[in-house]
Every structure is written in structure tokens, then in C-alpha cells.
PDB file of C-alpha atoms in Angstrom:
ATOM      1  CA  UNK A  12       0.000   0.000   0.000  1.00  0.00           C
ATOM      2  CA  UNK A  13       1.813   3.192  -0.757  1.00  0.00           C
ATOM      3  CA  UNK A  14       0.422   6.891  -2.110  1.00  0.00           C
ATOM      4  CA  UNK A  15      -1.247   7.107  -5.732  1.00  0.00           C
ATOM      5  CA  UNK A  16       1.505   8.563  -8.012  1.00  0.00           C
ATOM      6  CA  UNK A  17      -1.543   9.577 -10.361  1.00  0.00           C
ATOM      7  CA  UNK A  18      -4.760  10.182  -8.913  1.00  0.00           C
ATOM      8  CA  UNK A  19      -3.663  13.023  -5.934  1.00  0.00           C
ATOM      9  CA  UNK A  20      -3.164  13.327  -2.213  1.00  0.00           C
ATOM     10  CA  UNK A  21      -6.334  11.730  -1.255  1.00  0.00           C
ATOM     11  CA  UNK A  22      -5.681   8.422  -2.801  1.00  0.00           C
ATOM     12  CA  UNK A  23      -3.796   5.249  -1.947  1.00  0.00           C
ATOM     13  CA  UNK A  24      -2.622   2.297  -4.157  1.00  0.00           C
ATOM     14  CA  UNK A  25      -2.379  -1.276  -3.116  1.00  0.00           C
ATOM     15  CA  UNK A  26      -0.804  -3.544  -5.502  1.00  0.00           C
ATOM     16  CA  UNK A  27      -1.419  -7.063  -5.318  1.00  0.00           C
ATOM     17  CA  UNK A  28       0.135  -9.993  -6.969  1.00  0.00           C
ATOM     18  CA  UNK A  29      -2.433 -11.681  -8.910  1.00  0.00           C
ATOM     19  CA  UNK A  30      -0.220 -14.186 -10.556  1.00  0.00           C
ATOM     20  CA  UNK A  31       3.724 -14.717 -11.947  1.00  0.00           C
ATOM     21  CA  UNK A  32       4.096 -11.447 -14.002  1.00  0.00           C
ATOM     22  CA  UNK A  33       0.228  -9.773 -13.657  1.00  0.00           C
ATOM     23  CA  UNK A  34      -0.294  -7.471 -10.796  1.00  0.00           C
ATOM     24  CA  UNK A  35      -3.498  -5.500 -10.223  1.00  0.00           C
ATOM     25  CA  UNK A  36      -3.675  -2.329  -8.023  1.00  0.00           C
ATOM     26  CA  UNK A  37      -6.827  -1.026  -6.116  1.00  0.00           C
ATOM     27  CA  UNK A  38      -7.674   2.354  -5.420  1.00  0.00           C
ATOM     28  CA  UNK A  39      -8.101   3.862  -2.086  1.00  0.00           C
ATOM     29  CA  UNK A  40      -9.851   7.318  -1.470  1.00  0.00           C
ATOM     30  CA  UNK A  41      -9.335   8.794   1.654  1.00  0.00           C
ATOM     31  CA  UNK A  42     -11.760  11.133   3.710  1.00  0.00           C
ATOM     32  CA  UNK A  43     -11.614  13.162   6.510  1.00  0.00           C
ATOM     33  CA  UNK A  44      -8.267  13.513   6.635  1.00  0.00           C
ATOM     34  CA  UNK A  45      -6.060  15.677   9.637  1.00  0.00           C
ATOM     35  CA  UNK A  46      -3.406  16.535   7.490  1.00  0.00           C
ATOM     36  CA  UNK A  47      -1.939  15.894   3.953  1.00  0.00           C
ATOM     37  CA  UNK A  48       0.466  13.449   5.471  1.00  0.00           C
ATOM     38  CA  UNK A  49      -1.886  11.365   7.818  1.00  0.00           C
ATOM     39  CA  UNK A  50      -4.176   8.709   6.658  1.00  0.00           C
ATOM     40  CA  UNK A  51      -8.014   9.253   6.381  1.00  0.00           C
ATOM     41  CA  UNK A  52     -10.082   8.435   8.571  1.00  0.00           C
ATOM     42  CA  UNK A  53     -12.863   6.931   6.387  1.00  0.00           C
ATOM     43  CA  UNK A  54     -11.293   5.314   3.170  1.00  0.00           C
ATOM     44  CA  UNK A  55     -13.627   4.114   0.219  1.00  0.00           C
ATOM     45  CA  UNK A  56     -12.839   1.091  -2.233  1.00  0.00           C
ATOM     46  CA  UNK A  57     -14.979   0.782  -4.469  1.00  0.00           C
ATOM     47  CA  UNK A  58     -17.782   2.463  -2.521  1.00  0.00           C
ATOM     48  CA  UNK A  59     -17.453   0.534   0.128  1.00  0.00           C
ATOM     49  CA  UNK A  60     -16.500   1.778   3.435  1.00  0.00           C
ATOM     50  CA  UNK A  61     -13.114   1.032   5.690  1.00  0.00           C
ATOM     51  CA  UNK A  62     -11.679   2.850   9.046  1.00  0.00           C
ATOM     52  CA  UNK A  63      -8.445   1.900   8.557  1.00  0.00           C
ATOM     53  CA  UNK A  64      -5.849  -0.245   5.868  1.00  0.00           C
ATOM     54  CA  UNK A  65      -5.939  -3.559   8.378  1.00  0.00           C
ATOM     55  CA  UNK A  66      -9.617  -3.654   7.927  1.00  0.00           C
ATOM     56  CA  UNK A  67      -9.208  -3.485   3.922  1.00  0.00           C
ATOM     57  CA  UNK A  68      -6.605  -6.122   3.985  1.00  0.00           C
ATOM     58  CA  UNK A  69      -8.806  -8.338   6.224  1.00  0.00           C
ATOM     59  CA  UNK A  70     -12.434  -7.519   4.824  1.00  0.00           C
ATOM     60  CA  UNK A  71     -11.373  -6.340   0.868  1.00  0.00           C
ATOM     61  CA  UNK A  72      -8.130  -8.159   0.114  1.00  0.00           C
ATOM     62  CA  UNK A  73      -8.306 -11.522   2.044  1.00  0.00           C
ATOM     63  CA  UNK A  74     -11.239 -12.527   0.644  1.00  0.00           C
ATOM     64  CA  UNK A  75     -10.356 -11.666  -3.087  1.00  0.00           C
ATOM     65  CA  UNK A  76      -7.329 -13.401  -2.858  1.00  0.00           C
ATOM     66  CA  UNK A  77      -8.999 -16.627  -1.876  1.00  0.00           C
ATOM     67  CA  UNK A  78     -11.544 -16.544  -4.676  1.00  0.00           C
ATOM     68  CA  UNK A  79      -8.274 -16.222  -7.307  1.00  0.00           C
ATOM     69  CA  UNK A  80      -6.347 -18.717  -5.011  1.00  0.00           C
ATOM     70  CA  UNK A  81     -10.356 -21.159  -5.900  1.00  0.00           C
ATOM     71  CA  UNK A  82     -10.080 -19.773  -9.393  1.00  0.00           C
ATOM     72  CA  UNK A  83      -6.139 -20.917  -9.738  1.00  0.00           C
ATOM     73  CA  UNK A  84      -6.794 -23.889  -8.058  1.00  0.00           C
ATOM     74  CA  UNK A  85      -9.602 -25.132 -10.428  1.00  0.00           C
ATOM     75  CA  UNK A  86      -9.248 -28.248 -12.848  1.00  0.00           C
ATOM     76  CA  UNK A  87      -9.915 -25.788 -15.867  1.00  0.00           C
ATOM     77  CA  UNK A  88      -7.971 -23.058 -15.268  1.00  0.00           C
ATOM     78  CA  UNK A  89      -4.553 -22.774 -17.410  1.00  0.00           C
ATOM     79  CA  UNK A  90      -1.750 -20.854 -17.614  1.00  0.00           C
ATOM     80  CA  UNK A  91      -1.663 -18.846 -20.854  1.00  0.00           C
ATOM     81  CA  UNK A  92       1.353 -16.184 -20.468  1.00  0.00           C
ATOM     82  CA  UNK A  93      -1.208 -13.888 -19.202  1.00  0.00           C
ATOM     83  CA  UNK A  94      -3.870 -13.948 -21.949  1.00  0.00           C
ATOM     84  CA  UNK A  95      -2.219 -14.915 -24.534  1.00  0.00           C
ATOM     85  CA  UNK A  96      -4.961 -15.326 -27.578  1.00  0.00           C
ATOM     86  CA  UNK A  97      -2.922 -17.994 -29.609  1.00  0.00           C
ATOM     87  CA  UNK A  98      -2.363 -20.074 -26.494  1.00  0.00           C
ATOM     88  CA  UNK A  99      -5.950 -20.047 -26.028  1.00  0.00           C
ATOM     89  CA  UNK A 100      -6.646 -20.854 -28.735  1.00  0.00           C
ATOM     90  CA  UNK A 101      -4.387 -23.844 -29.029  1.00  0.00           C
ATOM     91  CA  UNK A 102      -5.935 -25.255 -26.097  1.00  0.00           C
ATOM     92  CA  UNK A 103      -9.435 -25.046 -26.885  1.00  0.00           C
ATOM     93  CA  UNK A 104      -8.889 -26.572 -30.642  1.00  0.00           C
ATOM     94  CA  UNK A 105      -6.597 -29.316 -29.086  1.00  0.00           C
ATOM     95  CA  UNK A 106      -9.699 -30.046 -26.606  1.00  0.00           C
ATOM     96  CA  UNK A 107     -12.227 -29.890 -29.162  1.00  0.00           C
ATOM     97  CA  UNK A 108     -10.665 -31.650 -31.906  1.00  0.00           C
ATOM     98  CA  UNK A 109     -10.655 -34.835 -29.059  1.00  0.00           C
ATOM     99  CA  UNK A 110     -13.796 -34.472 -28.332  1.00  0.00           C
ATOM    100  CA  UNK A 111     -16.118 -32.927 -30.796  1.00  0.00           C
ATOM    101  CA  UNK A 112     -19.281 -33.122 -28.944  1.00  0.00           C
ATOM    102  CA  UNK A 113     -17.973 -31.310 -25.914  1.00  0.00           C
ATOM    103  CA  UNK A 114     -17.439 -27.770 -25.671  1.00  0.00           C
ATOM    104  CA  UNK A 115     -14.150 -26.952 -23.820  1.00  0.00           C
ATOM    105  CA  UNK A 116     -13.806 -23.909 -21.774  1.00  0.00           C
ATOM    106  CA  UNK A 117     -10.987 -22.900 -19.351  1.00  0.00           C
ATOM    107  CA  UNK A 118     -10.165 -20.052 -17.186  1.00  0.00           C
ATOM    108  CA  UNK A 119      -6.994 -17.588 -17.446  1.00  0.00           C
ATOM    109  CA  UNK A 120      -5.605 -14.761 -15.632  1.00  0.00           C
ATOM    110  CA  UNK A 121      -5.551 -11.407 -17.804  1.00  0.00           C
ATOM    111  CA  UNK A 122      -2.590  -9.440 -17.865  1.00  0.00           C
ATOM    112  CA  UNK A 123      -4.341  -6.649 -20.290  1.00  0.00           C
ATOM    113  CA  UNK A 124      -6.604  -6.329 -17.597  1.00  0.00           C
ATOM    114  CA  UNK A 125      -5.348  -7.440 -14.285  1.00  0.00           C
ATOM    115  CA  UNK A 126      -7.155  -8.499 -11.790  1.00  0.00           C
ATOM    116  CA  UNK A 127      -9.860 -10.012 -14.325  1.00  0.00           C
ATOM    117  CA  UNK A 128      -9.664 -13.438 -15.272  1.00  0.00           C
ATOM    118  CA  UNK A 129     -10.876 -14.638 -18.817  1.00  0.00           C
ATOM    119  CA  UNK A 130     -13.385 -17.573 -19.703  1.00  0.00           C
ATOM    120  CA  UNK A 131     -12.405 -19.156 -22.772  1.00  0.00           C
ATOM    121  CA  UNK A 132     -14.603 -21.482 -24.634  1.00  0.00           C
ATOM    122  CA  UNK A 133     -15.748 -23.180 -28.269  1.00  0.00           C
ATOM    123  CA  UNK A 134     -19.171 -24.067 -28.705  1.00  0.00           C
ATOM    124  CA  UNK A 135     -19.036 -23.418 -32.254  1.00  0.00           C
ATOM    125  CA  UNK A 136     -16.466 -20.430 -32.429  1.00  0.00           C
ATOM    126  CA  UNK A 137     -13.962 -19.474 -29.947  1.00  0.00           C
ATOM    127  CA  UNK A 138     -15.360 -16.659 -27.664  1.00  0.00           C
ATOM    128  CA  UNK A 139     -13.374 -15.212 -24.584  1.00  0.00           C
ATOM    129  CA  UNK A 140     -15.079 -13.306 -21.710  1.00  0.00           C
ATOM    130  CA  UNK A 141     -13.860 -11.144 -18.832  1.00  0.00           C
ATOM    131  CA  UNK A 142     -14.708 -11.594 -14.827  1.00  0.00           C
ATOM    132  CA  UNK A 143     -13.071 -10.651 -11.617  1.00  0.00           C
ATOM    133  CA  UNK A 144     -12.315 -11.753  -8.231  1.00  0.00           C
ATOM    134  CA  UNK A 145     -14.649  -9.599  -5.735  1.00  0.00           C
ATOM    135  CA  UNK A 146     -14.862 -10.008  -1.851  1.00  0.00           C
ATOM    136  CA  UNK A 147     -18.184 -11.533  -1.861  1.00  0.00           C
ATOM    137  CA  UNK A 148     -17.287 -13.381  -4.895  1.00  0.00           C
ATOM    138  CA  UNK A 149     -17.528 -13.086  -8.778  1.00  0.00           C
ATOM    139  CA  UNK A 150     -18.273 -10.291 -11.031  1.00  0.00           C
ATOM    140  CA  UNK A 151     -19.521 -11.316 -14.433  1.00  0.00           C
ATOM    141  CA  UNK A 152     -21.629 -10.036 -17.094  1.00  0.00           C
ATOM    142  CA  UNK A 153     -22.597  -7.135 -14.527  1.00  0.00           C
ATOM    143  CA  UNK A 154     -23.861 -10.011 -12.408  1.00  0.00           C
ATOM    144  CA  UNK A 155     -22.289 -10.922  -8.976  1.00  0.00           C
ATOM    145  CA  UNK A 156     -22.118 -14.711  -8.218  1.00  0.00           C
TER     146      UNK A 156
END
């Protein structure tokens, strides 16, 4: 967690690793601040609201990082350099050409948008989508889950 280089004196940055080489960064805004140099006391990610950085690591950041550790952790979810479309798409041709019938999908972490994860898949054409990680879960299609 360290000051926003680009967004002003009100905001914080916490990067977090989402995977080898892709790291996403979340935006704090802090309120009702003292000083220029003291933390807020009310600090807002993404309109939710935190007293302090120990309560966003705990109630924001702990539980994101378990739905990417479930995400990581899943039988379809493959490393493809980040995103990478012609790795995709080697995968889901190699899957479909052994088994026709099926359609194969697989998960991915993003790099051009990290923090998002991609679902790959070939019903009849190959069609990538983006989600993310939230702290109550997933956000997809402007759906949680």
C-alpha cells in the first residue's frame, strides 16, 4: 500500500500480486483527513466503506485473494502467459478436436486487464469473456455470483 503517483493526495494504491508477471492495483480514497500526510479516517474502495488499511486487507483483500487462489486452483484453469490469444486458442482446438461433442472452456488470468480473469470457450467459435475476483465473490456479465 503506498500513495497514488496519479490520482492526488487523497488516494492510496495497493498492488497485489495476482499471478507470476500480472499485478493488479486497487484504489483507495481517503476522507476526513487531519493533514496531507496522515491517513483518512474513512477510506472508500470501491464504494465501500473502511476505518483503517488492516480492515481493507482483512475484509477487501483476504477474501479476493482466496476466490483467485479457488479460481487458480480449479481443474480448468490454465496458464496462458497472461492472456495470450494464440495459447488459447491452441488449447481449446486441441480439446475440441478430441472431443467434438464437448465444448471446452478454461479459465486464465488477464494481464491486459489485471485483476480479471478470462473464460475461454468453443461451442461453435472461440469466444473469450472477462470476470473478476470480488470479496463476496464473482463479477460477471454485470452479475455478482
Amino acid at each position: 500500500i503506498r500513495p497514488s503517483s496519479n490520482k492526488g493526495a487523497n488516494h492510496l494504491t495497493c498492488t497485489w500480486k495476482v499471478t507470476d508477471g500480472i499485478l493488479a492495483n486497487v484504489d483507495i480514497l481517503e476522507l476526513k483527513k487531519d493533514n496531507p500526510f496522515s491517513l483518512g479516517k474513512q477510506l472508500i474502495v470501491d464504494q465501500d466503506e473502511y476505518e483503517d488499511l488492516d480492515e481493507i486487507i482483512a475484509r477487501y483483500m483476504q477474501p479476493i485473494s482466496n476466490n483467485v487462489r479457488d479460481i487458480m486452483n480449479f481443474k480448468y484453469y490454465r496458464d496462458t502467459q497472461g492472456g495470450d490469444k494464440a495459447t488459447i486458442s491452441h488449447i481449446l482446438r486441441t480439446e475440441k478436436a478430441s472431443n467434438p461433442s464437448r465444448i471446452p472452456y478454461i479459465f486464465s488470468a488477464s494481464k491486459e486487464f489485471p485483476g480479471h480473469f478470462i473464460l475461454a470457450y468453443y461451442p461453435d467459435k472461440e469466444r473469450c469473456e472477462l470476470f473478476r475476483a470480488t470479496p463476496f465473490g464473482y463479477r460477471y456479465r454485470r452479475l455478482n455470483f
